[in-house]
Amino acid sequence: MIEVDCYNCKSSNHEFYDSENGHTIVKCIQCGLLFLNPRPGDEEISRVSKSRVYKADELPKVTGTFKEDLKEIYLSRLNDFNYAIMFNQKKRFTWLDINCGHGEFVETVSTLGDKQIDIIGLEPNVRKLEQARERGMDVRFFDLSTHQEKYDVISALNVYSHLPNPPKDIARWCEMLNEGGELLLQTGDTAELAAEHHHKPYSLPDHLSFTSKKLLIELLEKLGMKVIQVEKYRLSQYPIFSYLELLKEIARFFLPGHVATFKFSPEHPDTDMWIRAKKISNNTSSIE
Ligand SMILES: [Zn+2]
């Protein structure tokens, strides 16, 4: 484990925010970012991500399976963000979905984009990658730092909090965009919440930091991106009360592998943030 400064503003000034499983989250006093500190060292993180690549014998219980109901949610997000306009153009678009998991988003985009979109998924977990391939998707694993291809769209859903240095990774993704290309990111807008209102579990030390709408927009703009649209949605772990949802929560409480929150009216349920941004310049050199 290593002590780290805030990757966002480089400040070493932070205060205790919360703890979980013996790990501590601190809040940067200067910019407000929440991050795990101390956190596993870069070598440890790369060792873990490498072991994910080769651990093909992991139990399905750990890696999960393709979630059909996610596709309905993704379809509605793509509609909210007006991707239909892109999908109806004559031009063909290339799309990369980073850490695509079992490929729920890849499959949704290919269904909706049909003939206009060539989408590939990047996935380090062999079991997930193979399951996605069995469903007919083009899912691969390669090293992004040396990858030569460029894309019209790069998406990364629920990836941000796992990155040791998001400014560096997102700068790399921006480099991999064609002129006028776009990013689509999903992460939580939670850095400004008080600890008692932050959704739990934090899933430490898998999650390394939590950002906010303000910080992420600032970062994207610094990287030469123009933010086109931001939407926030209710987190899926907080159901809206109905007797049917109550029954479902009770079932989740008893079924192994499921989590029931029984939180039908949490303080800040709408922190599932989606951001669509367009590349307007090649000036990404200001980020280390
Ligand atoms: Zn900071």
Coordinates of C-alpha atoms and ligand atoms in Angstrom, one line a residue:
M1 CA 0.0 0.0 0.0
I2 CA 1.3 3.5 -0.8
E3 CA 0.4 7.0 0.3
V4 CA -0.8 9.1 -2.6
D5 CA -1.6 12.8 -3.3
C6 CA -4.8 13.9 -5.1
Y7 CA -4.4 12.9 -8.8
N8 CA -6.7 15.7 -9.8
C9 CA -5.1 18.8 -8.3
K10 CA -1.8 17.2 -7.0
S11 CA -2.5 18.5 -3.4
S12 CA -1.3 16.4 -0.5
N13 CA -3.8 18.1 1.8
H14 CA -6.7 15.8 2.6
E15 CA -8.9 14.8 5.5
F16 CA -10.6 11.5 6.6
Y17 CA -13.9 10.9 4.9
D18 CA -14.9 7.3 5.7
S19 CA -13.6 3.8 6.0
E20 CA -14.6 0.3 4.9
N21 CA -13.0 -3.2 5.2
G22 CA -10.0 -1.6 6.9
H23 CA -9.5 0.8 4.0
T24 CA -9.8 4.6 4.2
I25 CA -11.2 7.2 1.9
V26 CA -9.9 10.7 2.2
K27 CA -11.3 14.0 0.8
C28 CA -9.0 16.4 -1.0
I29 CA -9.2 19.7 0.8
Q30 CA -8.3 21.7 -2.3
C31 CA -10.6 20.1 -5.0
G32 CA -13.0 17.8 -3.1
L33 CA -12.0 14.5 -4.8
L34 CA -12.6 11.4 -2.7
F35 CA -9.9 8.8 -3.0
L36 CA -8.6 5.6 -1.4
N37 CA -5.5 6.4 0.7
P38 CA -3.3 4.6 1.2
R39 CA -4.0 2.5 -1.9
P40 CA -2.4 -0.5 -3.5
G41 CA 0.7 0.4 -5.4
D42 CA 0.8 0.5 -9.2
E43 CA 2.6 -2.9 -9.4
E44 CA -0.1 -4.4 -7.2
I45 CA -2.9 -3.0 -9.3
S46 CA -1.2 -4.1 -12.5
R47 CA -0.6 -7.6 -11.0
V48 CA -4.3 -7.8 -10.0
S49 CA -5.5 -6.7 -13.5
K50 CA -3.1 -9.2 -15.1
S51 CA -4.3 -12.0 -12.9
R52 CA -7.8 -11.1 -14.0
V53 CA -6.7 -11.8 -17.6
Y54 CA -5.5 -15.2 -16.9
K55 CA -7.9 -16.4 -14.2
A56 CA -10.2 -18.2 -16.7
D57 CA -11.1 -20.7 -14.0
E58 CA -13.0 -18.1 -11.9
L59 CA -16.4 -19.2 -10.8
P60 CA -19.4 -17.8 -12.7
K61 CA -20.6 -16.7 -9.3
V62 CA -17.7 -14.2 -9.1
T63 CA -17.7 -13.0 -12.7
G64 CA -21.5 -13.2 -13.1
T65 CA -23.3 -13.7 -16.4
F66 CA -24.8 -11.5 -19.2
K67 CA -27.5 -9.3 -17.7
E68 CA -30.4 -9.1 -20.2
D69 CA -32.2 -6.4 -18.2
L70 CA -29.2 -4.0 -18.5
K71 CA -29.9 -3.8 -22.2
E72 CA -33.2 -2.1 -21.6
I73 CA -31.6 0.5 -19.4
Y74 CA -28.8 1.1 -22.0
L75 CA -31.3 1.5 -24.8
S76 CA -33.1 4.2 -22.9
R77 CA -29.8 6.0 -22.1
L78 CA -28.8 5.9 -25.8
N79 CA -32.2 7.4 -26.7
D80 CA -31.8 10.1 -24.0
F81 CA -28.4 11.0 -25.5
N82 CA -29.9 11.2 -29.1
Y83 CA -27.6 8.5 -30.5
A84 CA -30.4 7.6 -33.0
I85 CA -29.3 10.7 -35.0
M86 CA -25.8 9.2 -35.3
F87 CA -27.1 5.8 -36.0
N88 CA -29.3 7.1 -38.9
Q89 CA -26.4 8.7 -40.8
K90 CA -25.0 7.2 -44.0
K91 CA -21.4 7.3 -42.6
R92 CA -20.1 4.2 -40.7
F93 CA -18.8 4.8 -37.2
T94 CA -16.2 2.9 -35.2
W95 CA -16.9 2.5 -31.5
L96 CA -14.7 1.0 -28.7
D97 CA -16.4 0.1 -25.3
I98 CA -13.6 -0.1 -22.7
N99 CA -14.0 -2.9 -20.0
C100 CA -17.2 -4.1 -21.6
G101 CA -17.8 -7.0 -19.2
H102 CA -20.2 -9.5 -20.7
G103 CA -21.0 -7.1 -23.5
E104 CA -24.5 -5.8 -22.5
F105 CA -23.7 -2.3 -23.8
V106 CA -21.8 -3.6 -26.9
E107 CA -24.8 -5.7 -27.8
T108 CA -27.3 -2.8 -27.3
V109 CA -25.2 -0.5 -29.5
S110 CA -24.9 -3.1 -32.3
T111 CA -28.6 -3.8 -32.2
L112 CA -29.6 -0.1 -32.3
G113 CA -26.8 1.0 -34.7
D114 CA -27.3 -2.2 -36.8
K115 CA -25.4 -1.3 -40.1
Q116 CA -23.8 2.1 -39.1
I117 CA -21.7 1.1 -36.1
D118 CA -18.7 -1.2 -36.0
I119 CA -18.4 -1.7 -32.2
I120 CA -15.7 -3.7 -30.4
G121 CA -15.4 -4.4 -26.7
L122 CA -12.3 -4.5 -24.7
E123 CA -12.3 -6.9 -21.8
P124 CA -9.5 -8.2 -19.6
N125 CA -11.4 -11.0 -17.9
V126 CA -11.2 -14.1 -20.1
R127 CA -14.4 -15.6 -18.9
K128 CA -16.4 -12.5 -19.7
L129 CA -14.7 -12.1 -23.0
E130 CA -15.4 -15.7 -24.0
Q131 CA -19.1 -15.4 -23.0
A132 CA -19.5 -12.2 -25.0
R133 CA -17.8 -13.9 -28.1
E134 CA -20.2 -16.8 -27.7
R135 CA -23.0 -14.3 -28.2
G136 CA -21.4 -13.2 -31.4
M137 CA -19.8 -10.0 -30.2
D138 CA -16.4 -8.7 -31.3
V139 CA -14.7 -8.6 -27.9
R140 CA -10.9 -8.5 -27.5
F141 CA -8.1 -7.8 -25.1
F142 CA -5.2 -5.5 -26.0
D143 CA -2.9 -3.0 -24.3
L144 CA -4.4 0.5 -24.6
S145 CA -1.1 2.2 -24.0
T146 CA 0.3 0.8 -27.3
H147 CA -2.9 0.4 -29.2
Q148 CA -2.7 2.1 -32.6
E149 CA -6.4 2.2 -33.8
K150 CA -8.5 5.4 -33.6
Y151 CA -12.3 5.5 -33.0
D152 CA -15.3 7.8 -33.6
V153 CA -16.7 6.9 -30.2
I154 CA -15.1 5.5 -27.0
S155 CA -17.3 4.5 -24.1
A156 CA -16.3 3.5 -20.6
L157 CA -19.2 2.6 -18.3
N158 CA -18.5 2.1 -14.6
V159 CA -14.7 2.2 -15.3
Y160 CA -13.7 5.6 -13.8
S161 CA -13.6 4.6 -10.1
H162 CA -11.3 1.6 -10.9
L163 CA -8.6 3.7 -12.6
P164 CA -5.5 4.6 -10.5
N165 CA -5.0 7.8 -12.5
P166 CA -8.1 8.8 -14.4
P167 CA -6.7 12.0 -16.0
K168 CA -3.9 9.9 -17.5
D169 CA -6.2 7.2 -18.8
I170 CA -8.9 9.6 -20.1
A171 CA -6.2 11.7 -21.9
R172 CA -5.1 8.4 -23.6
W173 CA -8.7 7.7 -24.7
C174 CA -8.9 11.2 -26.1
E175 CA -5.8 10.6 -28.1
M176 CA -7.4 7.5 -29.5
L177 CA -10.4 9.5 -30.9
N178 CA -10.7 10.6 -34.5
E179 CA -11.1 14.4 -35.1
G180 CA -14.6 15.2 -33.8
G181 CA -14.8 11.9 -32.0
E182 CA -16.7 11.4 -28.8
L183 CA -16.5 10.0 -25.3
L184 CA -19.4 8.5 -23.4
L185 CA -18.6 8.0 -19.7
Q186 CA -20.7 6.7 -16.8
T187 CA -19.7 7.1 -13.2
G188 CA -21.1 8.3 -9.9
D189 CA -21.5 12.0 -9.1
T190 CA -20.8 11.5 -5.4
A191 CA -17.6 13.4 -4.3
E192 CA -19.8 16.3 -2.9
L193 CA -22.0 14.1 -0.8
A194 CA -21.6 13.8 3.0
A195 CA -20.2 10.4 4.0
E196 CA -23.5 9.4 5.7
H197 CA -25.3 10.0 2.3
H198 CA -22.8 8.2 0.1
H199 CA -24.1 5.0 -1.2
K200 CA -22.6 1.9 0.3
P201 CA -20.7 -0.3 -0.1
Y202 CA -17.8 1.7 -1.4
S203 CA -16.3 -1.6 -2.7
L204 CA -12.8 -0.8 -1.5
P205 CA -10.1 -1.4 -2.6
D206 CA -11.6 -2.1 -6.0
H207 CA -12.9 1.4 -6.3
L208 CA -10.0 3.8 -6.0
S209 CA -11.7 7.2 -6.2
F210 CA -15.1 9.0 -6.5
T211 CA -15.5 12.1 -8.6
S212 CA -18.2 14.7 -9.1
K213 CA -20.0 16.3 -12.1
K214 CA -17.9 19.5 -11.6
L215 CA -14.5 17.8 -11.4
L216 CA -15.2 15.5 -14.4
I217 CA -16.4 18.3 -16.6
E218 CA -13.3 20.4 -15.6
L219 CA -11.1 17.4 -16.5
L220 CA -12.7 16.8 -19.9
E221 CA -12.5 20.5 -20.8
K222 CA -8.8 20.5 -19.8
L223 CA -8.3 17.6 -22.2
G224 CA -9.8 19.5 -25.2
M225 CA -13.2 18.0 -25.0
K226 CA -16.5 19.9 -25.2
V227 CA -19.2 18.4 -22.9
I228 CA -22.4 18.0 -25.0
Q229 CA -24.8 16.5 -22.5
V230 CA -24.8 15.3 -18.9
E231 CA -27.7 13.3 -17.3
K232 CA -28.1 11.8 -13.9
Y233 CA -30.2 8.8 -13.1
R234 CA -31.4 6.9 -10.0
L235 CA -29.0 4.3 -8.9
S236 CA -30.4 0.8 -9.6
Q237 CA -29.9 -0.4 -6.0
Y238 CA -32.5 2.1 -4.9
P239 CA -35.9 0.8 -6.1
I240 CA -38.9 3.1 -6.3
F241 CA -41.5 2.0 -3.8
S242 CA -44.3 -0.2 -5.0
Y243 CA -45.6 -3.5 -3.5
L244 CA -44.0 -5.4 -6.3
E245 CA -40.6 -3.7 -5.7
L246 CA -41.0 -4.5 -2.0
L247 CA -41.6 -8.2 -2.8
K248 CA -38.6 -8.1 -5.1
E249 CA -36.4 -6.6 -2.3
I250 CA -37.6 -9.3 0.1
A251 CA -36.6 -11.9 -2.5
R252 CA -33.2 -10.3 -3.0
F253 CA -32.7 -10.3 0.8
F254 CA -33.1 -14.1 0.8
L255 CA -31.5 -15.1 -2.5
P256 CA -27.7 -15.7 -2.4
G257 CA -25.7 -13.4 -4.6
H258 CA -28.3 -10.6 -4.4
V259 CA -28.3 -7.4 -2.3
A260 CA -31.4 -5.8 -0.9
T261 CA -31.1 -2.2 0.3
F262 CA -34.8 -1.5 1.3
K263 CA -33.9 2.1 0.7
F264 CA -36.9 3.4 -1.2
S265 CA -36.2 7.0 -0.4
P266 CA -32.5 7.6 0.1
E267 CA -31.2 11.2 0.4
H268 CA -29.4 11.3 -3.0
P269 CA -30.5 8.5 -5.2
D270 CA -29.8 10.2 -8.5
T271 CA -26.0 10.0 -8.7
D272 CA -25.6 7.7 -11.7
M273 CA -24.0 10.2 -14.0
W274 CA -23.6 9.9 -17.8
I275 CA -21.5 12.3 -19.8
R276 CA -21.2 12.7 -23.6
A277 CA -18.3 14.9 -24.8
K278 CA -16.8 15.8 -28.2
K279 CA -13.2 16.2 -29.1
I280 CA -12.6 19.8 -30.3
S281 CA -8.8 20.0 -30.2
N282 CA -5.7 17.8 -30.0
N283 CA -4.4 19.7 -27.0
T284 CA -4.0 17.0 -24.4
S285 CA -0.4 17.7 -23.6
S286 CA -1.2 19.6 -20.4
I287 CA -2.0 16.3 -18.5
E288 CA 0.8 14.2 -17.3
Ligands
ZN1 ZN -7.5 17.6 -5.2

